């Protein structure tokens, strides 16, 4: 009985010593957090191992992350991975679809993004751009023929319109001289013609004409003349000659005939009517993009993701150097409080640390058995 008591006692003592030793060793990794001094003498093993070497550990963790975990090569492989690209493309398409389906106006979207007065800024930018373009064009073409400024399509379109203008002029003339106002005008012109002759000639004309109303004689002949096919051909030929003369003149003639500011106002007014900036900014995003939606989602989004990931893969090494990830990790670890570091480590390996404590107790108990057997055998 005495032998069994001795062995059990040694087992218990050995288990306690082994478990407590391992438990203290684990705790001493972190505690105490600060050095303990007795006078000027620092108590050994204070502070704990990790608090004592936190700065060194922070540097090593930074190097570990950059050199072995988040390497440029591993990030490149991830970016170029087809599955990853497919996932990103799907995400972009979903978000883009939500934006394109929005019934909110462009102004509302810009306000949400923190861009105020988007419409006014756009109109101001377009007006400034038109002025710059006008000055650039005039600087280049001021002393060149107008035909060099206008495109061949515009010149051809102008020539096509000349016969139409001729017909319009003739029709307006016929309508005017067929009216009472036109008839009165003819009469005044005839009277002025007669009154403008010398005395003898005027008397002769008045004698021959008597009470004849010249307007009634001239009006049908004038209308007949206007309706004649040859008249339209004459007017068309004259207009065509003037059109070609105009094309040969220097572009500076435009500024000579019209004030520069007036020309720019006309251009701005025409452009604003065509572009209709206010209606664009007040329209819903869905109505503006309905025609382009399939292209934006099915073609532009995938190609943009592919282009951006390829660009990022090429630049990742330089970006990582500029980001200085090792310094970021080091600074973050250095800024952690000891309590947080301890909590982080224990949250990860708490069960393993408990097993180490139990293992110490087990080994201590095993050694106690061996010691007890040896002690009994020797004695």
mmCIF file of C-alpha atoms in Angstrom:
data_model
loop_
_atom_site.group_PDB
_atom_site.id
_atom_site.type_symbol
_atom_site.label_atom_id
_atom_site.label_comp_id
_atom_site.label_asym_id
_atom_site.label_seq_id
_atom_site.Cartn_x
_atom_site.Cartn_y
_atom_site.Cartn_z
ATOM 1 C CA UNK A 1 0.000 0.000 0.000
ATOM 2 C CA UNK A 2 2.835 2.347 0.819
ATOM 3 C CA UNK A 3 4.443 1.620 -2.581
ATOM 4 C CA UNK A 4 1.204 2.424 -4.450
ATOM 5 C CA UNK A 5 0.766 5.653 -2.477
ATOM 6 C CA UNK A 6 4.311 6.718 -3.389
ATOM 7 C CA UNK A 7 3.762 6.036 -7.105
ATOM 8 C CA UNK A 8 0.377 7.835 -7.152
ATOM 9 C CA UNK A 9 1.842 10.794 -5.304
ATOM 10 C CA UNK A 10 4.709 11.075 -7.791
ATOM 11 C CA UNK A 11 2.273 10.800 -10.726
ATOM 12 C CA UNK A 12 0.104 13.588 -9.312
ATOM 13 C CA UNK A 13 3.089 15.820 -8.570
ATOM 14 C CA UNK A 14 4.593 15.162 -12.011
ATOM 15 C CA UNK A 15 1.304 15.896 -13.772
ATOM 16 C CA UNK A 16 0.824 19.123 -11.818
ATOM 17 C CA UNK A 17 4.402 20.231 -12.459
ATOM 18 C CA UNK A 18 4.185 19.406 -16.204
ATOM 19 C CA UNK A 19 0.777 21.038 -16.723
ATOM 20 C CA UNK A 20 1.615 24.146 -14.696
ATOM 21 C CA UNK A 21 4.982 24.507 -16.422
ATOM 22 C CA UNK A 22 3.444 24.404 -19.894
ATOM 23 C CA UNK A 23 0.617 26.700 -18.836
ATOM 24 C CA UNK A 24 3.094 29.263 -17.483
ATOM 25 C CA UNK A 25 5.238 28.932 -20.588
ATOM 26 C CA UNK A 26 2.210 29.722 -22.781
ATOM 27 C CA UNK A 27 1.172 32.666 -20.628
ATOM 28 C CA UNK A 28 4.721 33.998 -20.676
ATOM 29 C CA UNK A 29 4.457 34.387 -24.426
ATOM 30 C CA UNK A 30 2.407 37.542 -23.726
ATOM 31 C CA UNK A 31 2.554 38.342 -20.027
ATOM 32 C CA UNK A 32 3.585 40.479 -18.444
ATOM 33 C CA UNK A 33 2.960 43.133 -21.074
ATOM 34 C CA UNK A 34 5.622 45.423 -19.617
ATOM 35 C CA UNK A 35 9.002 44.910 -17.962
ATOM 36 C CA UNK A 36 8.962 44.567 -14.180
ATOM 37 C CA UNK A 37 11.794 46.231 -12.250
ATOM 38 C CA UNK A 38 12.973 45.715 -8.720
ATOM 39 C CA UNK A 39 14.930 48.844 -8.221
ATOM 40 C CA UNK A 40 17.136 49.059 -11.318
ATOM 41 C CA UNK A 41 17.142 45.303 -11.793
ATOM 42 C CA UNK A 42 14.744 43.999 -14.432
ATOM 43 C CA UNK A 43 12.987 40.802 -13.525
ATOM 44 C CA UNK A 44 13.979 38.053 -16.011
ATOM 45 C CA UNK A 45 11.445 37.035 -18.662
ATOM 46 C CA UNK A 46 9.667 40.384 -18.419
ATOM 47 C CA UNK A 47 8.029 41.562 -20.561
ATOM 48 C CA UNK A 48 6.657 38.439 -22.280
ATOM 49 C CA UNK A 49 8.248 37.090 -25.445
ATOM 50 C CA UNK A 50 5.777 38.586 -27.935
ATOM 51 C CA UNK A 51 5.526 42.046 -26.283
ATOM 52 C CA UNK A 52 9.301 42.141 -26.094
ATOM 53 C CA UNK A 53 9.737 41.308 -29.779
ATOM 54 C CA UNK A 54 6.584 42.897 -31.185
ATOM 55 C CA UNK A 55 8.449 45.299 -33.500
ATOM 56 C CA UNK A 56 10.647 42.499 -34.832
ATOM 57 C CA UNK A 57 7.578 40.285 -35.240
ATOM 58 C CA UNK A 58 5.772 43.088 -37.112
ATOM 59 C CA UNK A 59 8.662 43.397 -39.584
ATOM 60 C CA UNK A 60 8.824 39.639 -40.099
ATOM 61 C CA UNK A 61 5.064 39.392 -40.607
ATOM 62 C CA UNK A 62 5.220 42.161 -43.216
ATOM 63 C CA UNK A 63 7.987 40.335 -45.060
ATOM 64 C CA UNK A 64 6.079 37.056 -44.755
ATOM 65 C CA UNK A 65 2.939 38.553 -46.313
ATOM 66 C CA UNK A 66 4.768 40.204 -49.225
ATOM 67 C CA UNK A 67 7.343 37.493 -49.944
ATOM 68 C CA UNK A 68 5.246 34.372 -49.401
ATOM 69 C CA UNK A 69 1.526 35.121 -49.096
ATOM 70 C CA UNK A 70 0.512 38.119 -51.223
ATOM 71 C CA UNK A 71 3.155 37.884 -53.922
ATOM 72 C CA UNK A 72 2.868 39.692 -57.261
ATOM 73 C CA UNK A 73 2.848 36.339 -59.034
ATOM 74 C CA UNK A 74 -0.006 34.945 -56.941
ATOM 75 C CA UNK A 75 -2.083 38.088 -57.514
ATOM 76 C CA UNK A 76 -1.404 37.903 -61.272
ATOM 77 C CA UNK A 77 -2.582 34.296 -61.348
ATOM 78 C CA UNK A 78 -5.723 35.275 -59.460
ATOM 79 C CA UNK A 79 -6.473 38.214 -61.767
ATOM 80 C CA UNK A 80 -5.991 36.125 -64.908
ATOM 81 C CA UNK A 81 -7.987 33.193 -63.573
ATOM 82 C CA UNK A 82 -10.986 32.639 -65.929
ATOM 83 C CA UNK A 83 -13.305 31.799 -63.041
ATOM 84 C CA UNK A 84 -12.345 34.988 -61.191
ATOM 85 C CA UNK A 85 -12.816 37.074 -64.345
ATOM 86 C CA UNK A 86 -16.210 35.467 -64.919
ATOM 87 C CA UNK A 87 -17.294 36.295 -61.359
ATOM 88 C CA UNK A 88 -16.120 39.919 -61.680
ATOM 89 C CA UNK A 89 -17.807 40.242 -65.082
ATOM 90 C CA UNK A 90 -21.073 38.976 -63.624
ATOM 91 C CA UNK A 91 -20.823 41.452 -60.749
ATOM 92 C CA UNK A 92 -20.099 44.365 -63.109
ATOM 93 C CA UNK A 93 -22.960 43.362 -65.422
ATOM 94 C CA UNK A 94 -25.383 43.181 -62.498
ATOM 95 C CA UNK A 95 -24.396 46.582 -61.126
ATOM 96 C CA UNK A 96 -24.378 48.139 -64.607
ATOM 97 C CA UNK A 97 -27.800 46.684 -65.338
ATOM 98 C CA UNK A 98 -29.170 48.227 -62.135
ATOM 99 C CA UNK A 99 -27.820 51.622 -63.161
ATOM 100 C CA UNK A 100 -29.105 51.388 -66.743
ATOM 101 C CA UNK A 101 -32.587 50.346 -65.565
ATOM 102 C CA UNK A 102 -32.866 53.325 -63.255
ATOM 103 C CA UNK A 103 -35.772 55.720 -63.854
ATOM 104 C CA UNK A 104 -33.895 58.509 -62.116
ATOM 105 C CA UNK A 105 -32.576 61.418 -64.153
ATOM 106 C CA UNK A 106 -28.963 62.091 -65.044
ATOM 107 C CA UNK A 107 -29.052 65.145 -62.773
ATOM 108 C CA UNK A 108 -30.146 62.972 -59.841
ATOM 109 C CA UNK A 109 -27.358 60.476 -60.516
ATOM 110 C CA UNK A 110 -24.741 63.236 -60.712
ATOM 111 C CA UNK A 111 -26.006 64.770 -57.459
ATOM 112 C CA UNK A 112 -25.711 61.350 -55.833
ATOM 113 C CA UNK A 113 -22.088 61.172 -56.982
ATOM 114 C CA UNK A 114 -21.411 64.616 -55.526
ATOM 115 C CA UNK A 115 -21.325 66.424 -58.898
ATOM 116 C CA UNK A 116 -23.398 69.585 -58.575
ATOM 117 C CA UNK A 117 -24.624 71.778 -61.471
ATOM 118 C CA UNK A 118 -23.733 69.093 -64.003
ATOM 119 C CA UNK A 119 -26.027 70.584 -66.644
ATOM 120 C CA UNK A 120 -24.632 74.113 -66.312
ATOM 121 C CA UNK A 121 -21.058 72.855 -66.303
ATOM 122 C CA UNK A 122 -21.707 70.774 -69.415
ATOM 123 C CA UNK A 123 -23.332 73.670 -71.251
ATOM 124 C CA UNK A 124 -20.476 75.959 -70.225
ATOM 125 C CA UNK A 125 -17.915 73.400 -71.350
ATOM 126 C CA UNK A 126 -19.642 72.900 -74.720
ATOM 127 C CA UNK A 127 -19.868 76.648 -75.309
ATOM 128 C CA UNK A 128 -16.193 77.112 -74.493
ATOM 129 C CA UNK A 129 -15.340 74.141 -76.707
ATOM 130 C CA UNK A 130 -17.312 75.612 -79.623
ATOM 131 C CA UNK A 131 -15.516 78.943 -79.253
ATOM 132 C CA UNK A 132 -12.118 77.241 -79.189
ATOM 133 C CA UNK A 133 -12.995 75.120 -82.211
ATOM 134 C CA UNK A 134 -14.225 78.179 -84.095
ATOM 135 C CA UNK A 135 -10.998 80.073 -83.353
ATOM 136 C CA UNK A 136 -8.886 77.055 -84.342
ATOM 137 C CA UNK A 137 -10.752 76.597 -87.620
ATOM 138 C CA UNK A 138 -10.606 80.279 -88.495
ATOM 139 C CA UNK A 139 -6.912 80.386 -87.651
ATOM 140 C CA UNK A 140 -6.350 77.524 -90.081
ATOM 141 C CA UNK A 141 -8.768 78.461 -92.878
ATOM 142 C CA UNK A 142 -9.169 82.259 -92.586
ATOM 143 C CA UNK A 143 -7.244 82.968 -95.818
ATOM 144 C CA UNK A 144 -8.322 79.852 -97.675
ATOM 145 C CA UNK A 145 -11.311 79.540 -100.018
ATOM 146 C CA UNK A 146 -14.621 78.730 -98.371
ATOM 147 C CA UNK A 147 -14.783 75.537 -100.426
ATOM 148 C CA UNK A 148 -11.765 74.229 -98.467
ATOM 149 C CA UNK A 149 -13.650 74.677 -95.209
ATOM 150 C CA UNK A 150 -16.898 73.050 -96.264
ATOM 151 C CA UNK A 151 -17.020 69.316 -96.818
ATOM 152 C CA UNK A 152 -17.770 67.998 -100.337
ATOM 153 C CA UNK A 153 -21.073 66.676 -98.995
ATOM 154 C CA UNK A 154 -22.163 70.150 -97.858
ATOM 155 C CA UNK A 155 -21.111 71.722 -101.182
ATOM 156 C CA UNK A 156 -23.013 69.062 -103.116
ATOM 157 C CA UNK A 157 -26.033 69.531 -100.874
ATOM 158 C CA UNK A 158 -25.903 73.297 -101.508
ATOM 159 C CA UNK A 159 -25.848 72.782 -105.268
ATOM 160 C CA UNK A 160 -28.793 70.413 -104.992
ATOM 161 C CA UNK A 161 -30.785 73.082 -103.173
ATOM 162 C CA UNK A 162 -30.209 75.830 -105.794
ATOM 163 C CA UNK A 163 -32.915 74.576 -108.239
ATOM 164 C CA UNK A 164 -35.286 74.294 -105.287
ATOM 165 C CA UNK A 165 -34.473 77.882 -104.294
ATOM 166 C CA UNK A 166 -35.076 79.006 -107.898
ATOM 167 C CA UNK A 167 -38.530 77.442 -107.912
ATOM 168 C CA UNK A 168 -39.275 78.987 -104.540
ATOM 169 C CA UNK A 169 -38.207 82.448 -105.763
ATOM 170 C CA UNK A 170 -40.385 82.144 -108.899
ATOM 171 C CA UNK A 171 -43.361 80.904 -106.899
ATOM 172 C CA UNK A 172 -43.005 83.727 -104.396
ATOM 173 C CA UNK A 173 -42.799 86.187 -107.320
ATOM 174 C CA UNK A 174 -45.897 84.762 -108.978
ATOM 175 C CA UNK A 175 -47.824 84.853 -105.680
ATOM 176 C CA UNK A 176 -46.755 88.438 -105.014
ATOM 177 C CA UNK A 177 -47.460 89.905 -108.462
ATOM 178 C CA UNK A 178 -50.785 88.031 -108.624
ATOM 179 C CA UNK A 179 -51.952 89.793 -105.467
ATOM 180 C CA UNK A 180 -53.542 93.221 -105.260
ATOM 181 C CA UNK A 181 -50.429 94.542 -103.554
ATOM 182 C CA UNK A 182 -48.301 93.287 -106.454
ATOM 183 C CA UNK A 183 -50.648 94.825 -109.002
ATOM 184 C CA UNK A 184 -50.465 98.187 -107.224
ATOM 185 C CA UNK A 185 -46.710 97.884 -107.165
ATOM 186 C CA UNK A 186 -46.627 97.314 -110.936
ATOM 187 C CA UNK A 187 -48.839 100.339 -111.460
ATOM 188 C CA UNK A 188 -46.592 102.571 -109.339
ATOM 189 C CA UNK A 189 -43.521 101.348 -111.210
ATOM 190 C CA UNK A 190 -45.222 102.065 -114.589
ATOM 191 C CA UNK A 191 -46.286 105.528 -113.443
ATOM 192 C CA UNK A 192 -42.798 106.242 -112.170
ATOM 193 C CA UNK A 193 -41.408 105.108 -115.524
ATOM 194 C CA UNK A 194 -43.668 107.460 -117.484
ATOM 195 C CA UNK A 195 -43.124 110.377 -115.137
ATOM 196 C CA UNK A 196 -39.393 109.861 -115.352
ATOM 197 C CA UNK A 197 -39.223 110.533 -119.102
ATOM 198 C CA UNK A 198 -38.456 113.926 -120.671
ATOM 199 C CA UNK A 199 -41.354 116.301 -121.351
ATOM 200 C CA UNK A 200 -41.984 115.511 -125.025
ATOM 201 C CA UNK A 201 -41.573 111.761 -124.570
ATOM 202 C CA UNK A 202 -43.824 111.784 -121.544
ATOM 203 C CA UNK A 203 -46.540 113.636 -123.452
ATOM 204 C CA UNK A 204 -46.307 111.190 -126.330
ATOM 205 C CA UNK A 205 -46.599 108.195 -124.014
ATOM 206 C CA UNK A 206 -49.595 109.691 -122.247
ATOM 207 C CA UNK A 207 -51.220 110.436 -125.598
ATOM 208 C CA UNK A 208 -50.748 106.874 -126.893
ATOM 209 C CA UNK A 209 -51.681 105.164 -123.674
ATOM 210 C CA UNK A 210 -54.593 107.396 -122.847
ATOM 211 C CA UNK A 211 -56.587 105.875 -120.013
ATOM 212 C CA UNK A 212 -55.053 102.407 -120.401
ATOM 213 C CA UNK A 213 -54.221 100.741 -117.050
ATOM 214 C CA UNK A 214 -50.625 99.592 -117.508
ATOM 215 C CA UNK A 215 -50.773 97.284 -114.479
ATOM 216 C CA UNK A 216 -53.502 95.191 -116.098
ATOM 217 C CA UNK A 217 -51.389 94.822 -119.245
ATOM 218 C CA UNK A 218 -48.060 94.173 -117.517
ATOM 219 C CA UNK A 219 -49.261 91.859 -114.719
ATOM 220 C CA UNK A 220 -50.261 88.825 -116.845
ATOM 221 C CA UNK A 221 -47.175 89.160 -119.010
ATOM 222 C CA UNK A 222 -44.938 89.328 -115.966
ATOM 223 C CA UNK A 223 -46.572 86.251 -114.451
ATOM 224 C CA UNK A 224 -46.301 84.483 -117.794
ATOM 225 C CA UNK A 225 -42.603 85.364 -117.878
ATOM 226 C CA UNK A 226 -42.047 84.011 -114.363
ATOM 227 C CA UNK A 227 -43.815 80.748 -115.179
ATOM 228 C CA UNK A 228 -41.740 80.207 -118.290
ATOM 229 C CA UNK A 229 -39.239 77.298 -118.006
ATOM 230 C CA UNK A 230 -36.468 79.517 -119.310
ATOM 231 C CA UNK A 231 -36.921 81.907 -116.395
ATOM 232 C CA UNK A 232 -36.261 79.155 -113.861
ATOM 233 C CA UNK A 233 -33.196 78.096 -115.844
ATOM 234 C CA UNK A 234 -31.864 81.672 -115.901
ATOM 235 C CA UNK A 235 -32.341 82.119 -112.152
ATOM 236 C CA UNK A 236 -30.778 78.717 -111.444
ATOM 237 C CA UNK A 237 -27.769 79.564 -113.629
ATOM 238 C CA UNK A 238 -27.319 82.930 -111.905
ATOM 239 C CA UNK A 239 -27.590 81.418 -108.446
ATOM 240 C CA UNK A 240 -25.147 78.633 -109.366
ATOM 241 C CA UNK A 241 -22.610 81.212 -110.607
ATOM 242 C CA UNK A 242 -22.964 83.216 -107.398
ATOM 243 C CA UNK A 243 -22.643 80.019 -105.323
ATOM 244 C CA UNK A 244 -19.365 79.114 -107.064
ATOM 245 C CA UNK A 245 -18.091 82.695 -106.690
ATOM 246 C CA UNK A 246 -18.890 82.518 -102.985
ATOM 247 C CA UNK A 247 -17.002 79.218 -102.607
ATOM 248 C CA UNK A 248 -13.905 80.795 -104.161
ATOM 249 C CA UNK A 249 -13.857 83.703 -101.733
ATOM 250 C CA UNK A 250 -11.694 83.655 -98.599
ATOM 251 C CA UNK A 251 -13.244 82.362 -95.405
ATOM 252 C CA UNK A 252 -12.472 85.699 -93.749
ATOM 253 C CA UNK A 253 -15.376 87.098 -95.791
ATOM 254 C CA UNK A 254 -17.735 85.404 -93.340
ATOM 255 C CA UNK A 255 -16.341 87.430 -90.442
ATOM 256 C CA UNK A 256 -16.361 90.585 -92.582
ATOM 257 C CA UNK A 257 -20.026 90.176 -93.473
ATOM 258 C CA UNK A 258 -21.143 88.954 -90.046
ATOM 259 C CA UNK A 259 -19.853 89.913 -86.608
ATOM 260 C CA UNK A 260 -17.759 87.181 -84.962
ATOM 261 C CA UNK A 261 -19.841 87.200 -81.782
ATOM 262 C CA UNK A 262 -23.010 86.899 -83.833
ATOM 263 C CA UNK A 263 -21.593 83.924 -85.737
ATOM 264 C CA UNK A 264 -20.612 82.190 -82.495
ATOM 265 C CA UNK A 265 -24.072 82.832 -81.015
ATOM 266 C CA UNK A 266 -25.690 81.282 -84.084
ATOM 267 C CA UNK A 267 -23.398 78.242 -83.873
ATOM 268 C CA UNK A 268 -24.075 77.835 -80.143
ATOM 269 C CA UNK A 269 -27.819 78.190 -80.623
ATOM 270 C CA UNK A 270 -27.832 75.603 -83.410
ATOM 271 C CA UNK A 271 -25.662 73.180 -81.443
ATOM 272 C CA UNK A 272 -27.714 73.566 -78.255
ATOM 273 C CA UNK A 273 -30.925 72.914 -80.193
ATOM 274 C CA UNK A 274 -29.434 69.794 -81.740
ATOM 275 C CA UNK A 275 -27.694 68.520 -78.577
ATOM 276 C CA UNK A 276 -30.599 69.542 -76.312
ATOM 277 C CA UNK A 277 -28.498 69.385 -73.132
ATOM 278 C CA UNK A 278 -31.361 70.160 -70.683
ATOM 279 C CA UNK A 279 -33.537 67.347 -72.058
ATOM 280 C CA UNK A 280 -30.601 64.922 -71.772
ATOM 281 C CA UNK A 281 -29.931 65.771 -68.134
ATOM 282 C CA UNK A 282 -33.611 65.659 -67.174
ATOM 283 C CA UNK A 283 -34.307 62.376 -68.979
ATOM 284 C CA UNK A 284 -34.203 59.043 -67.156
ATOM 285 C CA UNK A 285 -31.080 56.934 -67.471
ATOM 286 C CA UNK A 286 -33.105 53.989 -68.793
ATOM 287 C CA UNK A 287 -34.592 56.058 -71.646
ATOM 288 C CA UNK A 288 -31.187 57.408 -72.655
ATOM 289 C CA UNK A 289 -29.455 54.039 -72.657
ATOM 290 C CA UNK A 290 -32.212 51.731 -73.940
ATOM 291 C CA UNK A 291 -30.641 51.505 -77.424
ATOM 292 C CA UNK A 292 -27.161 50.856 -76.084
ATOM 293 C CA UNK A 293 -28.093 48.542 -73.188
ATOM 294 C CA UNK A 294 -27.330 45.207 -74.934
ATOM 295 C CA UNK A 295 -23.969 46.494 -76.144
ATOM 296 C CA UNK A 296 -23.008 47.971 -72.761
ATOM 297 C CA UNK A 297 -23.891 44.847 -70.785
ATOM 298 C CA UNK A 298 -23.044 42.027 -73.200
ATOM 299 C CA UNK A 299 -19.970 43.488 -74.914
ATOM 300 C CA UNK A 300 -18.539 46.531 -73.166
ATOM 301 C CA UNK A 301 -18.675 45.149 -69.604
ATOM 302 C CA UNK A 302 -16.818 41.847 -70.358
ATOM 303 C CA UNK A 303 -14.213 43.544 -72.551
ATOM 304 C CA UNK A 304 -13.658 46.266 -69.922
ATOM 305 C CA UNK A 305 -13.196 43.702 -67.141
ATOM 306 C CA UNK A 306 -10.745 41.740 -69.288
ATOM 307 C CA UNK A 307 -8.822 44.886 -70.200
ATOM 308 C CA UNK A 308 -8.680 46.129 -66.594
ATOM 309 C CA UNK A 309 -7.594 42.773 -65.151
ATOM 310 C CA UNK A 310 -4.870 42.444 -67.790
ATOM 311 C CA UNK A 311 -3.721 45.983 -67.030
ATOM 312 C CA UNK A 312 -3.769 45.291 -63.291
ATOM 313 C CA UNK A 313 -1.813 42.049 -63.806
ATOM 314 C CA UNK A 314 0.878 43.955 -65.698
ATOM 315 C CA UNK A 315 1.065 46.735 -63.120
ATOM 316 C CA UNK A 316 0.557 44.687 -59.948
ATOM 317 C CA UNK A 317 4.234 44.470 -59.072
ATOM 318 C CA UNK A 318 4.713 48.221 -59.361
ATOM 319 C CA UNK A 319 1.485 48.859 -57.479
ATOM 320 C CA UNK A 320 2.564 46.583 -54.639
ATOM 321 C CA UNK A 321 5.869 48.436 -54.370
ATOM 322 C CA UNK A 322 4.062 51.768 -54.260
ATOM 323 C CA UNK A 323 1.547 50.466 -51.717
ATOM 324 C CA UNK A 324 4.413 49.145 -49.557
ATOM 325 C CA UNK A 325 2.332 46.290 -48.176
ATOM 326 C CA UNK A 326 5.088 45.122 -45.859
ATOM 327 C CA UNK A 327 5.115 48.529 -44.180
ATOM 328 C CA UNK A 328 1.308 48.511 -43.929
ATOM 329 C CA UNK A 329 1.359 45.098 -42.209
ATOM 330 C CA UNK A 330 4.230 46.178 -39.960
ATOM 331 C CA UNK A 331 2.491 49.393 -38.926
ATOM 332 C CA UNK A 332 -0.785 47.596 -38.303
ATOM 333 C CA UNK A 333 0.831 44.913 -36.145
ATOM 334 C CA UNK A 334 2.873 47.536 -34.289
ATOM 335 C CA UNK A 335 -0.279 49.506 -33.547
ATOM 336 C CA UNK A 336 -2.100 46.511 -32.027
ATOM 337 C CA UNK A 337 -2.381 46.533 -28.264
ATOM 338 C CA UNK A 338 -0.864 43.531 -26.459
ATOM 339 C CA UNK A 339 -4.324 42.524 -25.303
ATOM 340 C CA UNK A 340 -5.565 42.446 -28.907
ATOM 341 C CA UNK A 341 -2.536 40.490 -30.084
ATOM 342 C CA UNK A 342 -3.070 37.957 -27.318
ATOM 343 C CA UNK A 343 -6.760 37.707 -28.143
ATOM 344 C CA UNK A 344 -5.991 37.191 -31.853
ATOM 345 C CA UNK A 345 -3.438 34.453 -31.225
ATOM 346 C CA UNK A 346 -5.527 32.638 -28.615
ATOM 347 C CA UNK A 347 -8.657 32.837 -30.793
ATOM 348 C CA UNK A 348 -6.777 30.915 -33.489
ATOM 349 C CA UNK A 349 -4.862 28.309 -31.464
ATOM 350 C CA UNK A 350 -6.753 28.181 -28.163
ATOM 351 C CA UNK A 351 -7.581 24.473 -28.449
ATOM 352 C CA UNK A 352 -3.985 23.648 -29.434
ATOM 353 C CA UNK A 353 -2.654 25.566 -26.429
ATOM 354 C CA UNK A 354 -4.993 23.624 -24.143
ATOM 355 C CA UNK A 355 -3.710 20.412 -25.647
ATOM 356 C CA UNK A 356 -0.137 21.536 -24.962
ATOM 357 C CA UNK A 357 -1.075 22.122 -21.310
ATOM 358 C CA UNK A 358 -2.712 18.703 -21.069
ATOM 359 C CA UNK A 359 0.257 17.148 -22.833
ATOM 360 C CA UNK A 360 2.561 18.682 -20.219
ATOM 361 C CA UNK A 361 0.395 17.214 -17.466
ATOM 362 C CA UNK A 362 0.355 13.836 -19.210
ATOM 363 C CA UNK A 363 4.111 13.764 -19.690
ATOM 364 C CA UNK A 364 4.622 14.926 -16.094
ATOM 365 C CA UNK A 365 2.361 12.129 -14.861
ATOM 366 C CA UNK A 366 4.174 9.598 -17.085
ATOM 367 C CA UNK A 367 7.516 10.746 -15.701
ATOM 368 C CA UNK A 368 6.025 10.494 -12.188
ATOM 369 C CA UNK A 369 5.154 6.830 -12.822
ATOM 370 C CA UNK A 370 8.672 6.130 -14.057
ATOM 371 C CA UNK A 371 10.187 7.944 -11.087
ATOM 372 C CA UNK A 372 7.894 6.104 -8.660
ATOM 373 C CA UNK A 373 8.768 2.698 -10.113
ATOM 374 C CA UNK A 374 12.495 3.534 -10.063
ATOM 375 C CA UNK A 375 12.286 4.818 -6.499
ATOM 376 C CA UNK A 376 10.511 1.677 -5.271
ATOM 377 C CA UNK A 377 12.889 -0.610 -7.163
ATOM 378 C CA UNK A 378 16.013 1.180 -5.896
ATOM 379 C CA UNK A 379 14.768 1.243 -2.353
#
